[in-house]
PDB file of C-alpha atoms in Angstrom:
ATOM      1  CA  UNK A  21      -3.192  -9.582 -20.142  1.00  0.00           C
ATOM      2  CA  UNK A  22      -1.781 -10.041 -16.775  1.00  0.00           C
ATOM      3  CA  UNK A  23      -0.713 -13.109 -14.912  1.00  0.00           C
ATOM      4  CA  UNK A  24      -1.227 -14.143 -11.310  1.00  0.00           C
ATOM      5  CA  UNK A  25       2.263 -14.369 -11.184  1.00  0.00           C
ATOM      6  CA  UNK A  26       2.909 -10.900 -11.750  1.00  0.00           C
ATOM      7  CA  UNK A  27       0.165 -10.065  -9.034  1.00  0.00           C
ATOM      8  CA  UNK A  28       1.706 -11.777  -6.914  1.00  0.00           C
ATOM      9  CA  UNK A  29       5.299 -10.494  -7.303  1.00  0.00           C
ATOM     10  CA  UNK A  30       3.248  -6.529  -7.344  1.00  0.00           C
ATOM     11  CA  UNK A  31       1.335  -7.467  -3.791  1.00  0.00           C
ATOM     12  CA  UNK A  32       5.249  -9.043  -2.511  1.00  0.00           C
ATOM     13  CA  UNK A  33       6.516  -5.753  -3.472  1.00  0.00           C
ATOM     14  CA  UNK A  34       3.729  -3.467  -2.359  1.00  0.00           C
ATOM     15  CA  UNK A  35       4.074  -5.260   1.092  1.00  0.00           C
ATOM     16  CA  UNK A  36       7.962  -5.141   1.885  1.00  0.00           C
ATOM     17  CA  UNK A  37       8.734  -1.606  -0.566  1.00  0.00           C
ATOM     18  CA  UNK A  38      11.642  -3.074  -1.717  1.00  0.00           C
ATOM     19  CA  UNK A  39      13.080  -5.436  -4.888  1.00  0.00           C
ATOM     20  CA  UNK A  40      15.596  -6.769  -3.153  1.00  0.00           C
ATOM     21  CA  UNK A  41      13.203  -8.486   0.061  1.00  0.00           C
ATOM     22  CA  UNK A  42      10.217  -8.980  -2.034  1.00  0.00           C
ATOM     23  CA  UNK A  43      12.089 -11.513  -4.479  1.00  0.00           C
ATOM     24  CA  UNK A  44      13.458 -13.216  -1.865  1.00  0.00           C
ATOM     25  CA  UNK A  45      10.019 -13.531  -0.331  1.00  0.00           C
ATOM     26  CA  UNK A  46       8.552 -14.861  -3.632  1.00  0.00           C
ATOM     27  CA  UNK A  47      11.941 -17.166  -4.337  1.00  0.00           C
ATOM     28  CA  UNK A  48      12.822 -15.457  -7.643  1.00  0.00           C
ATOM     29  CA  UNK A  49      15.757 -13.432  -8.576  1.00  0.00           C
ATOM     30  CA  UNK A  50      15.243  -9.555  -8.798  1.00  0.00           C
ATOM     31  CA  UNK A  51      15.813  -9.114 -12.163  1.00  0.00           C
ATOM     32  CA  UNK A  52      13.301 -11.581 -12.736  1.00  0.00           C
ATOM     33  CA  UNK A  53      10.840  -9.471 -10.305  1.00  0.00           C
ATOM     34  CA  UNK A  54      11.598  -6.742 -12.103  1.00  0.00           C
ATOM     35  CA  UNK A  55      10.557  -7.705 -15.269  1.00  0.00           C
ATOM     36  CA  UNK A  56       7.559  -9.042 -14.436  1.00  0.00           C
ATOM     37  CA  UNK A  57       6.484  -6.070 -12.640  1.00  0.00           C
ATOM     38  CA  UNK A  58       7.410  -4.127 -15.835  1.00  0.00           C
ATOM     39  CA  UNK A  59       5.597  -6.664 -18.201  1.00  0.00           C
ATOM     40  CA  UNK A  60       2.594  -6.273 -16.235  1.00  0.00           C
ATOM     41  CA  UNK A  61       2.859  -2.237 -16.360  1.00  0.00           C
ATOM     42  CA  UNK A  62       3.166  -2.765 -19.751  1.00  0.00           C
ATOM     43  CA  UNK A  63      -0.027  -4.812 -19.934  1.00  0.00           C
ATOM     44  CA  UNK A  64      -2.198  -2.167 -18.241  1.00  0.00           C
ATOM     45  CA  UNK A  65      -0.745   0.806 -19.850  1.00  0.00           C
ATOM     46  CA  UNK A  66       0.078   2.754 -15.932  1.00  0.00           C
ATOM     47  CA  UNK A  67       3.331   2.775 -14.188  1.00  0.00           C
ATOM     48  CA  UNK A  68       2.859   1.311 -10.579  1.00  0.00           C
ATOM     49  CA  UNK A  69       6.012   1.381  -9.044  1.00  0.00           C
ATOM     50  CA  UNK A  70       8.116   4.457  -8.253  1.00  0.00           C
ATOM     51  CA  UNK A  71      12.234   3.916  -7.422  1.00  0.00           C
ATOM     52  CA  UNK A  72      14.289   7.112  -5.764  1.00  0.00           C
ATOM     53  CA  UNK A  73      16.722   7.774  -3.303  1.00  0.00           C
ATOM     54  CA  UNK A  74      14.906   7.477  -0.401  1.00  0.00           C
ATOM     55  CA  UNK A  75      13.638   3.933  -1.520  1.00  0.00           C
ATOM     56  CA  UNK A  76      10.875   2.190  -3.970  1.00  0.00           C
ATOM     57  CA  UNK A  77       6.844   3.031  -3.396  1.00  0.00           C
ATOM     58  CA  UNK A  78       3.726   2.762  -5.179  1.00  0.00           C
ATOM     59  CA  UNK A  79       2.458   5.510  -7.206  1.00  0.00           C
ATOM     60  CA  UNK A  80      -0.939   6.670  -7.225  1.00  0.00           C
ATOM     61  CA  UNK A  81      -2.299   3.859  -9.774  1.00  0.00           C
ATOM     62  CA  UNK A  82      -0.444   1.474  -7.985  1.00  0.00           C
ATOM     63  CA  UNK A  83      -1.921   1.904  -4.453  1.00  0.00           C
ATOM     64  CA  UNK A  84      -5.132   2.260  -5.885  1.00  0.00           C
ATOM     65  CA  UNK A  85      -4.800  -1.514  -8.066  1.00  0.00           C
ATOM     66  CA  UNK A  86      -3.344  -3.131  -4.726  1.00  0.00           C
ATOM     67  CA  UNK A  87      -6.751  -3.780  -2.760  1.00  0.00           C
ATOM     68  CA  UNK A  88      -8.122  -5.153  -5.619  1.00  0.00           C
ATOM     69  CA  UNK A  89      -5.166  -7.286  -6.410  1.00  0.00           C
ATOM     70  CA  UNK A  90      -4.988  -8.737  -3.208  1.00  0.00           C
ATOM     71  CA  UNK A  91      -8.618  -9.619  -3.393  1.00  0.00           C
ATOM     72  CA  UNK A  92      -7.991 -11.625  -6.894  1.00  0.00           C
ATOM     73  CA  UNK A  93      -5.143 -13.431  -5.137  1.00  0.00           C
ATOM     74  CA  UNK A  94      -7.208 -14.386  -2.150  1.00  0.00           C
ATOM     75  CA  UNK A  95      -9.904 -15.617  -3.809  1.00  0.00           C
ATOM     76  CA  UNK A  96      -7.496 -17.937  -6.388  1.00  0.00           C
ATOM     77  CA  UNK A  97      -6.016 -19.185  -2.906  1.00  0.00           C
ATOM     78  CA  UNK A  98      -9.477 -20.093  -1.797  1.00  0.00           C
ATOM     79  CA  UNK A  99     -10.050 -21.566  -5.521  1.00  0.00           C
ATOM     80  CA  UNK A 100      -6.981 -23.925  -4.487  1.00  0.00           C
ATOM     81  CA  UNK A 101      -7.393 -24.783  -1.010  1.00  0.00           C
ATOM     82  CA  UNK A 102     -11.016 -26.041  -2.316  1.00  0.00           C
ATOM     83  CA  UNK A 103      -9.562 -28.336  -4.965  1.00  0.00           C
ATOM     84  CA  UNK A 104      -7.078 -29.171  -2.192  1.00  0.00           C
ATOM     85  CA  UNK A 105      -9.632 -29.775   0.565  1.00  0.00           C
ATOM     86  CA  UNK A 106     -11.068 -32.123  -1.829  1.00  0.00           C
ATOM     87  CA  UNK A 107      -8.306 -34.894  -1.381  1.00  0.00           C
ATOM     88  CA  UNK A 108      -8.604 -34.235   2.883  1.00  0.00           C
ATOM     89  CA  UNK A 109      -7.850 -32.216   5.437  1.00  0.00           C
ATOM     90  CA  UNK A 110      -4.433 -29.778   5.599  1.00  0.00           C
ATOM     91  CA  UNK A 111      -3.001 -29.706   2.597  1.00  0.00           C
ATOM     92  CA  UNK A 112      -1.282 -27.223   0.289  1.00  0.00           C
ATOM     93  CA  UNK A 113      -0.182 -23.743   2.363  1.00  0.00           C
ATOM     94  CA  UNK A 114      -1.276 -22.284   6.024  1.00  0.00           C
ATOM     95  CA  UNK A 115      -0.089 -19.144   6.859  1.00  0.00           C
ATOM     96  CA  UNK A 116       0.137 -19.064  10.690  1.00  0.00           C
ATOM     97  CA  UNK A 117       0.733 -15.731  12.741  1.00  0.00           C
ATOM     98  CA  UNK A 118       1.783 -16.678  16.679  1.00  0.00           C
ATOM     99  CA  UNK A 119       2.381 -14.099  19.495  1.00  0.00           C
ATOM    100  CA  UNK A 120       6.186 -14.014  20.628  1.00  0.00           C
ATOM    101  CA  UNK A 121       5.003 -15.316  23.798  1.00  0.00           C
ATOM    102  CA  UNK A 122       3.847 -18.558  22.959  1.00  0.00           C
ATOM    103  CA  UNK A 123       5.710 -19.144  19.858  1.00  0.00           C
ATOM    104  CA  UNK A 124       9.197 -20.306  20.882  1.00  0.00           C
ATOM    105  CA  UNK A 125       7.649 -23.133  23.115  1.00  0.00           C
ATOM    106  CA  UNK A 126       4.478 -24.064  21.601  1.00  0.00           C
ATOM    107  CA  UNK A 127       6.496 -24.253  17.522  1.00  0.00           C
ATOM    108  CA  UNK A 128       8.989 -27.100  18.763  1.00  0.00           C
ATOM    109  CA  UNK A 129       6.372 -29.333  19.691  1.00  0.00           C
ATOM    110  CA  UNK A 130       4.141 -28.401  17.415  1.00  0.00           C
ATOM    111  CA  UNK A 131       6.151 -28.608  14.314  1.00  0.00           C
ATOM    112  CA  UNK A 132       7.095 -32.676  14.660  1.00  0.00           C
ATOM    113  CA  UNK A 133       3.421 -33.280  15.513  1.00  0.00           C
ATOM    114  CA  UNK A 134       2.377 -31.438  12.141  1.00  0.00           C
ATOM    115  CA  UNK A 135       4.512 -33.225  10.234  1.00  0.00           C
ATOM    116  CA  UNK A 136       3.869 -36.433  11.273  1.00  0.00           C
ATOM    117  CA  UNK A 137      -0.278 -35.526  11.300  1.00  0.00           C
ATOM    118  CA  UNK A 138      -0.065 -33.547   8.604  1.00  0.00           C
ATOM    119  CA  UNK A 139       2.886 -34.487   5.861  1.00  0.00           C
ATOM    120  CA  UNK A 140       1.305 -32.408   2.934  1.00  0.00           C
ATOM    121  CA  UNK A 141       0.909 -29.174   4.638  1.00  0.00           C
ATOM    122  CA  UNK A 142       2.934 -26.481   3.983  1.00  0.00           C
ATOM    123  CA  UNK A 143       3.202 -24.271   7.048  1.00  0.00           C
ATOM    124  CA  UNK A 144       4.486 -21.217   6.805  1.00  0.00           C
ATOM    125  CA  UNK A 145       4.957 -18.834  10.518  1.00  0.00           C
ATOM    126  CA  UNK A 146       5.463 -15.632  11.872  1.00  0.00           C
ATOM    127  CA  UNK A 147       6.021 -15.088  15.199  1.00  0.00           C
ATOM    128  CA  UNK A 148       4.081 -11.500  15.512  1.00  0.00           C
ATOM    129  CA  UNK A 149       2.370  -9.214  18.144  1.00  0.00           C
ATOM    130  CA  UNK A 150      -1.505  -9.557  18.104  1.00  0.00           C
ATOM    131  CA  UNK A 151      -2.106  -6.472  16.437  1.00  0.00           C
ATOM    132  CA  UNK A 152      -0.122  -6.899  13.775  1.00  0.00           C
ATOM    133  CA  UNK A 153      -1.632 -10.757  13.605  1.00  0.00           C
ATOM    134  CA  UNK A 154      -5.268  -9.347  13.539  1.00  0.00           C
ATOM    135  CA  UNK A 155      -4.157  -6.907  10.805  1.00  0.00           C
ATOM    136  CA  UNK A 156      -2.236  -9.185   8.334  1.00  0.00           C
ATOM    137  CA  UNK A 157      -5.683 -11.595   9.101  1.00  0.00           C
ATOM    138  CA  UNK A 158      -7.813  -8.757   7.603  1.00  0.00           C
ATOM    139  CA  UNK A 159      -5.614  -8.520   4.861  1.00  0.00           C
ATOM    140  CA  UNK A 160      -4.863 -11.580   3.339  1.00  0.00           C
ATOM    141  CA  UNK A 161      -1.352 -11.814   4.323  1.00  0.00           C
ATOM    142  CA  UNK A 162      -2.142 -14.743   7.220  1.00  0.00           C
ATOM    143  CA  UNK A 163      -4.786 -17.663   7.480  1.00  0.00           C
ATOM    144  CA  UNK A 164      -4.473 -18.169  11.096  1.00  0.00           C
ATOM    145  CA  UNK A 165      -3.297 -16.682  13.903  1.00  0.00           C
ATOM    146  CA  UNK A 166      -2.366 -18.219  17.624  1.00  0.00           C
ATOM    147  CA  UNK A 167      -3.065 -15.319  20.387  1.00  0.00           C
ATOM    148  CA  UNK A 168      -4.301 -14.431  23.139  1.00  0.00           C
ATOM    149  CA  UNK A 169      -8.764 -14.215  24.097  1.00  0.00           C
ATOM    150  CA  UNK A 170     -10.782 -12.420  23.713  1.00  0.00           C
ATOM    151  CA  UNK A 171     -10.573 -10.192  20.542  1.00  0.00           C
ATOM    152  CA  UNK A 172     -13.035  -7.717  19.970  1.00  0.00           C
ATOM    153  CA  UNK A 173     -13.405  -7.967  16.348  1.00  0.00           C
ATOM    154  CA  UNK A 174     -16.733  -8.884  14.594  1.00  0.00           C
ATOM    155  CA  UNK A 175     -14.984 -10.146  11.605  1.00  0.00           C
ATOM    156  CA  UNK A 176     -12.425 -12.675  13.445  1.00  0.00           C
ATOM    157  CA  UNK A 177     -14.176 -16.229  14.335  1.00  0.00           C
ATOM    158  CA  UNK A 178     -12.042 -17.478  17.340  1.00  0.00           C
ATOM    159  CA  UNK A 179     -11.760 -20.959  19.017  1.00  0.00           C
ATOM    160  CA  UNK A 180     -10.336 -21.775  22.359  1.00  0.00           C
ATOM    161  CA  UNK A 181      -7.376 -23.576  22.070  1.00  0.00           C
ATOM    162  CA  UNK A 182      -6.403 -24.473  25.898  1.00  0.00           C
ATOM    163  CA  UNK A 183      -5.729 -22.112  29.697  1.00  0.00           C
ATOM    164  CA  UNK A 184      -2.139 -20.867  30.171  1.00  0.00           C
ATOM    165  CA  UNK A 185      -2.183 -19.962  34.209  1.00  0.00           C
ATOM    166  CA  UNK A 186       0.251 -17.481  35.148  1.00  0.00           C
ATOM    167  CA  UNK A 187       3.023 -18.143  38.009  1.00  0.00           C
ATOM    168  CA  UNK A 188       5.140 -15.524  39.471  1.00  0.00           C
ATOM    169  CA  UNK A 189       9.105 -16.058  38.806  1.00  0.00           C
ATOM    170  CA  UNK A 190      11.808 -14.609  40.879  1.00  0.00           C
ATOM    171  CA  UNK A 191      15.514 -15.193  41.443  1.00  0.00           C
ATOM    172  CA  UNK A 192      16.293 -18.363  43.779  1.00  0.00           C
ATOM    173  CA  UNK A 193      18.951 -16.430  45.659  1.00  0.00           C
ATOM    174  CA  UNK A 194      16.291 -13.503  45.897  1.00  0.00           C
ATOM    175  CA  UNK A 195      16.346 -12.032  49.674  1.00  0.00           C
ATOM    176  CA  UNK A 196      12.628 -11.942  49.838  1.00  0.00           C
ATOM    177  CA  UNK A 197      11.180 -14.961  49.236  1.00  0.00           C
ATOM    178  CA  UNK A 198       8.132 -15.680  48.011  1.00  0.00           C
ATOM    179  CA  UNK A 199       4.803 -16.904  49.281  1.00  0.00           C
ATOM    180  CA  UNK A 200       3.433 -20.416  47.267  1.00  0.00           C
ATOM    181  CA  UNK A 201       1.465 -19.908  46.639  1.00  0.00           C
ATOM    182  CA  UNK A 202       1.166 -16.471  46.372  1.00  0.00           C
ATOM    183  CA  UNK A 203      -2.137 -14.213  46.583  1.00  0.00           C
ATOM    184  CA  UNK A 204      -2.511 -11.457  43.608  1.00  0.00           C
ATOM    185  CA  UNK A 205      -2.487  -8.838  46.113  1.00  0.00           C
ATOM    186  CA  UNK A 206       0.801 -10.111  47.620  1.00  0.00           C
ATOM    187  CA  UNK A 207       3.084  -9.072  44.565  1.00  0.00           C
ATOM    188  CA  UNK A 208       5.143  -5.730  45.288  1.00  0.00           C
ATOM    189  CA  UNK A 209       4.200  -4.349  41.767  1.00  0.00           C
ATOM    190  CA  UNK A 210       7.470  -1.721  42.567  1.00  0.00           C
ATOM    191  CA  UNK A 211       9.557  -4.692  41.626  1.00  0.00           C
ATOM    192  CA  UNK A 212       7.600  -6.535  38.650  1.00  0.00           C
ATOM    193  CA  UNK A 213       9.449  -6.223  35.383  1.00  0.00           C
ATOM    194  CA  UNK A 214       6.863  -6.451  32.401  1.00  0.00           C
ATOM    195  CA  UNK A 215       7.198  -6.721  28.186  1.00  0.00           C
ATOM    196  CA  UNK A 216       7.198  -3.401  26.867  1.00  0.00           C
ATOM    197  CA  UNK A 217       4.266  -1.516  25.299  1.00  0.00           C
ATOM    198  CA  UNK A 218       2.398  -3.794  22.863  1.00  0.00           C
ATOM    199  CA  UNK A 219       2.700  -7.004  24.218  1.00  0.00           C
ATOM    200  CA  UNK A 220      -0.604  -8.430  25.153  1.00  0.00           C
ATOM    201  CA  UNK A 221       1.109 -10.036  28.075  1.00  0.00           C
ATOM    202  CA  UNK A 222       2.048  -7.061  29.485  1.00  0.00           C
ATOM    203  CA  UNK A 223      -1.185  -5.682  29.562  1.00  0.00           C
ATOM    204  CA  UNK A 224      -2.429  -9.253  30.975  1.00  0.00           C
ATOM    205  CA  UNK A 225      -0.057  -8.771  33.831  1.00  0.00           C
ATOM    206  CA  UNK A 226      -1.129  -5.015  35.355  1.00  0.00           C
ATOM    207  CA  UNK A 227      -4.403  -7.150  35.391  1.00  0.00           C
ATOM    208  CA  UNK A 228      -3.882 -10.088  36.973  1.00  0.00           C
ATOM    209  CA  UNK A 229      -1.687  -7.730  39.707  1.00  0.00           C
ATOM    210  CA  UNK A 230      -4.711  -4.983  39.850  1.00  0.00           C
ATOM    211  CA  UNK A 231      -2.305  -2.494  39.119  1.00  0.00           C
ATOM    212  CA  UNK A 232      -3.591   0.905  38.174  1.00  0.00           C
ATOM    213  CA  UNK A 233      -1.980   4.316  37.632  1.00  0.00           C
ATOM    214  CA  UNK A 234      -1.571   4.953  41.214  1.00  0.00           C
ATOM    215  CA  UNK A 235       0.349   1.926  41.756  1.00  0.00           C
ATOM    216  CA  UNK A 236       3.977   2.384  40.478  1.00  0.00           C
ATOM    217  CA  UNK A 237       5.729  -0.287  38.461  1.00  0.00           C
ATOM    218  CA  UNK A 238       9.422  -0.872  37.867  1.00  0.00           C
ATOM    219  CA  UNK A 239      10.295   1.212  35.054  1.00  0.00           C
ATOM    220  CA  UNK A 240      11.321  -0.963  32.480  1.00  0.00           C
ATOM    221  CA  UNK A 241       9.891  -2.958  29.055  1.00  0.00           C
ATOM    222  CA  UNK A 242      12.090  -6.191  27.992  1.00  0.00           C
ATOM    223  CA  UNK A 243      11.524  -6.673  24.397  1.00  0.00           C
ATOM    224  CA  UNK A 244      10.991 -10.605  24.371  1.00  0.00           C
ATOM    225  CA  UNK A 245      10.507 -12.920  27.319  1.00  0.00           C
ATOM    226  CA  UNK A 246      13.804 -14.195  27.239  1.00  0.00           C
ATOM    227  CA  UNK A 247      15.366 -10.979  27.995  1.00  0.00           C
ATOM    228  CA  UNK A 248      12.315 -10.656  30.973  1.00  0.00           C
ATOM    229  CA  UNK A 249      13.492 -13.550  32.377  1.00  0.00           C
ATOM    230  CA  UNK A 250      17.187 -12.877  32.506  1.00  0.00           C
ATOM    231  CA  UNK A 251      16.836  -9.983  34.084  1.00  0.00           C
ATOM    232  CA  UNK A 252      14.765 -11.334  37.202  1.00  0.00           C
ATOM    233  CA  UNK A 253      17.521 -14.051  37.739  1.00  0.00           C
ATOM    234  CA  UNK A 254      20.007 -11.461  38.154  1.00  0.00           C
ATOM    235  CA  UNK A 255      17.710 -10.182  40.806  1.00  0.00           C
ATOM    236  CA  UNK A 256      16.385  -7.141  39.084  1.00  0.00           C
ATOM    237  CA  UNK A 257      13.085  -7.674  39.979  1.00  0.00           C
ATOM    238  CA  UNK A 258      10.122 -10.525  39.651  1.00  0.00           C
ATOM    239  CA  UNK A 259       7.652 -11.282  36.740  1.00  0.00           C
ATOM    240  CA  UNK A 260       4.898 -12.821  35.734  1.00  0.00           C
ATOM    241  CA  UNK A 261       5.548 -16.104  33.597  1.00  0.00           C
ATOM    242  CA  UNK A 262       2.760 -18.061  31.957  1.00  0.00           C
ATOM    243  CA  UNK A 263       3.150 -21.619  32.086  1.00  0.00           C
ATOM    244  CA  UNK A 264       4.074 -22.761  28.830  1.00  0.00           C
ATOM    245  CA  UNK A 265       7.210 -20.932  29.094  1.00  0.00           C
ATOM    246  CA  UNK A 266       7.813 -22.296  33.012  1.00  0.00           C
ATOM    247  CA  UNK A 267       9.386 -25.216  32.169  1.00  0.00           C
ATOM    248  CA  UNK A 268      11.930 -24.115  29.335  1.00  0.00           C
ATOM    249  CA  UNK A 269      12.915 -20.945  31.061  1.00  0.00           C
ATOM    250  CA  UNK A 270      13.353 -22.443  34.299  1.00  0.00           C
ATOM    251  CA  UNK A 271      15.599 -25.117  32.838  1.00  0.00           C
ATOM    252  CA  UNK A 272      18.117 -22.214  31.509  1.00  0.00           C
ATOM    253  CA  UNK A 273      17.946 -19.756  34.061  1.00  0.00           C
ATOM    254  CA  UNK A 274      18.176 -19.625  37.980  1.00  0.00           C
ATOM    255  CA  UNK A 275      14.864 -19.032  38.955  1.00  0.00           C
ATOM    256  CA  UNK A 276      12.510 -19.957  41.537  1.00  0.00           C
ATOM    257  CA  UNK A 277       9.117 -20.280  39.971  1.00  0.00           C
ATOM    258  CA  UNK A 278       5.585 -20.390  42.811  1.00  0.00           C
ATOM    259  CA  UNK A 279       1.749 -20.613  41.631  1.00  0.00           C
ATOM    260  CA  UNK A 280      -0.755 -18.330  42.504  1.00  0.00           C
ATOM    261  CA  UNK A 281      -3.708 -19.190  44.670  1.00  0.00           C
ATOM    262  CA  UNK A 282      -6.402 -20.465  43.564  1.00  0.00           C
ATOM    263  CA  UNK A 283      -8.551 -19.174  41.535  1.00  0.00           C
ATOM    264  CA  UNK A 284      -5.340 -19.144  39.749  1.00  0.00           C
ATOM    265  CA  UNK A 285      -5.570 -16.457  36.949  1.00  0.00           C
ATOM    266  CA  UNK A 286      -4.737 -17.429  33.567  1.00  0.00           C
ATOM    267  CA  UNK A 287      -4.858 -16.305  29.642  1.00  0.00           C
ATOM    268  CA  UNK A 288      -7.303 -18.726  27.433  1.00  0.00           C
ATOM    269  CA  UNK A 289      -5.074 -18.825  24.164  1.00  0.00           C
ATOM    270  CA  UNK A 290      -7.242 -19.313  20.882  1.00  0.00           C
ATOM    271  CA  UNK A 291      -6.719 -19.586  17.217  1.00  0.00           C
ATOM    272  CA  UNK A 292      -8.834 -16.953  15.376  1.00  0.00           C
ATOM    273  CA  UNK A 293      -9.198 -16.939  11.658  1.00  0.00           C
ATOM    274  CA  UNK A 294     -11.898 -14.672   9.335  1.00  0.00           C
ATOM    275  CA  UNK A 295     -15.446 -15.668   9.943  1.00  0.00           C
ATOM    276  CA  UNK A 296     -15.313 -14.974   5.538  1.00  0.00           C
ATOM    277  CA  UNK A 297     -13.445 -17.773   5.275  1.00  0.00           C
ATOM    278  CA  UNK A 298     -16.174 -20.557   6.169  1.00  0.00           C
ATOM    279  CA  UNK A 299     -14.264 -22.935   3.127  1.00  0.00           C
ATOM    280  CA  UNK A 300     -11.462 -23.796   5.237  1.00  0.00           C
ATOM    281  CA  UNK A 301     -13.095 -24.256   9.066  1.00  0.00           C
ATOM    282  CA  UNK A 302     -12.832 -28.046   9.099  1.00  0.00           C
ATOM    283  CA  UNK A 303      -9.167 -27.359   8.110  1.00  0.00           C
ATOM    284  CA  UNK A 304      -8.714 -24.691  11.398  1.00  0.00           C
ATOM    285  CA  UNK A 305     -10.427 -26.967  13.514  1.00  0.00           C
ATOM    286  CA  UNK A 306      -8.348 -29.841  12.879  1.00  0.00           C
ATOM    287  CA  UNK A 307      -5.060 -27.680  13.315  1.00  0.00           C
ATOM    288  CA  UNK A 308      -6.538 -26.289  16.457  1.00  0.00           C
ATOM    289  CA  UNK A 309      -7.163 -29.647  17.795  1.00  0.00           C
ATOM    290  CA  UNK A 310      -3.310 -30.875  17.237  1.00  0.00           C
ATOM    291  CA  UNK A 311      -2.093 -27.144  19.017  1.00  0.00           C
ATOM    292  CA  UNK A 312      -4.235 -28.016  21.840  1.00  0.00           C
ATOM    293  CA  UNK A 313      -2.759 -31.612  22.057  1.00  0.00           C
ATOM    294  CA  UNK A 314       0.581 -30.139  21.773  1.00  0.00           C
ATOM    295  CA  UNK A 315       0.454 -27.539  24.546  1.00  0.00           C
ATOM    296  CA  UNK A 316      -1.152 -30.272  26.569  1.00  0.00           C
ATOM    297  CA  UNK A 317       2.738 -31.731  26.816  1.00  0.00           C
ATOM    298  CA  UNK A 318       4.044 -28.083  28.545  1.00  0.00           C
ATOM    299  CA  UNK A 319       1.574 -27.650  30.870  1.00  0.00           C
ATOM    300  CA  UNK A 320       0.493 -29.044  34.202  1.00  0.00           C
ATOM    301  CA  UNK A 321       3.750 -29.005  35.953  1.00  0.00           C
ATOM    302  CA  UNK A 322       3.573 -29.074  40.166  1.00  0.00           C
ATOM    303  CA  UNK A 323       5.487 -26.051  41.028  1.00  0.00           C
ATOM    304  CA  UNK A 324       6.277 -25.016  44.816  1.00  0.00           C
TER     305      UNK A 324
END
């Protein structure tokens, strides 16, 4: 017979291809991995796992067994969190997914607030794009998942979490200066450096600036918003910023930071979690409620 252990260390395994990473992500050593995975090859009489030069991957049984071992260890989580939910609120493990834009200011204020909320919950984060958030959501691999609204996705129950407005950022020594506040149709898109492909915010931004094909923008993609940032107080160009990441940013780099007009445009940020999952709302809603509080402390600065 087979263990949930050893489905566990098989779906670690299936997810990363490779011994080495998937017993660090389970906190074993390999060889222990190993055998396990071989004990539980063993125990259903098929080999599942494949190893070669060009790296480890599932044979034929093996990616066939996965959905349906993933679906036995999901529903012994939900078996837990129930017996866990029984003794109150956020307790045992939450696997959160965040977009890279609003995880490395949101997570420091959020983390000491958990804690002191929250002491038994385990929290466990990845800082992610939203695609890749929505997909690990549909498969198991997250609970939760901080991003940007809306989400088309019938499956995905989402709650507003709170408005991050947008303000336009530009070196202070930059020659032209800018208007505050500033009107959408004022921006000289030529100049306005953006995240590259993938990033929701980037996507966000051609919006808020009405920028379509015929309008040219500067051609480059910074891979995180530090890097965005930099770059425009060198003078390289302007950006959009949204205002959780204002006042950080504009504490480590030279910049000159002005709102837009009103109605200022802004992204609603949510938490989203499967509408399956009804078991563990009262548990999302109450983690949702402490983000909120928490991003309450970055925003509503007076800028120029």
């Amino acid at each position: 017979m087979i263990t949930i252990r050893q489905m566990r260390y098989f779906e670690a395994l299936a997810s990363v291809r490779h011994f080495g990473k998937a017993a660090e992500l389970v906190n074993v050593s390999q060889p222990a991995l190993s055998a396990q995975i071989r004990d539980m090859e063993e125990a259903l009489g098929v080999s599942l796992v494949e190893r070669s030069r060009a790296g480890t991957f599932l044979t034929a049984e093996g990616e066939e067994l996965l959905p349906e071992v993933r679906q036995i260890l999901s529903s012994v989580e939900r078996l837990m969190m129930r017996a866990k939910r029984a003794r109150g609120l956020l307790q045992g493990r939450l696997r959160l997914g965040i977009i890279p834009t609003v995880a490395p200011y949101l997570v420091p204020v959020l983390i000491p607030a958990l804690k002191q909320e929250f002491p038994d919950l385990d929290l466990e984060l990845k800082e992610v794009m939203t695609d890749s958030c929505i997909g690990d959501l549909r498969a198991g691999k997250l609970d939760c998942a901080i991003v940007a609204l809306p989400l088309d996705e019938d499956q995905i129950k989402a709650m507003p979490l709170f408005k991050d407005r947008f303000l336009i950022a530009s070196a202070e020594d930059e020659n032209t200066v800018l208007m505050s506040p500033i009107t959408q149709d004022q921006v000289d898109v030529e100049r306005l450096l953006l995240l590259e492909e993938g990033h929701c915010l980037r996507d966000q931004a051609l919006a808020v600036c009405g920028t379509s094909a015929k309008r040219k923008v500067a051609n480059y993609g910074a891979t995180s918003m530090a890097t965005l940032l930099q770059m425009v107080s060198h003078g390289m160009g302007i950006t959009l910023i949204p205002e959780i990441a204002a006042r950080d940013e504009a504490a480590r780099s030279r910049m000159r930071i002005v709102p837009f007009a009103d109605p200022q445009p802004f992204r609603q940020i949510g938490l989203v979690w499967r509408r399956a999952d009804l078991g563990r709302r009262a548990d999302f809603e109450a983690f949702g409620k402490l983000v909120t509080e928490a991003a309450d402390t970055l925003l509503g600065d007076d800028f120029e």
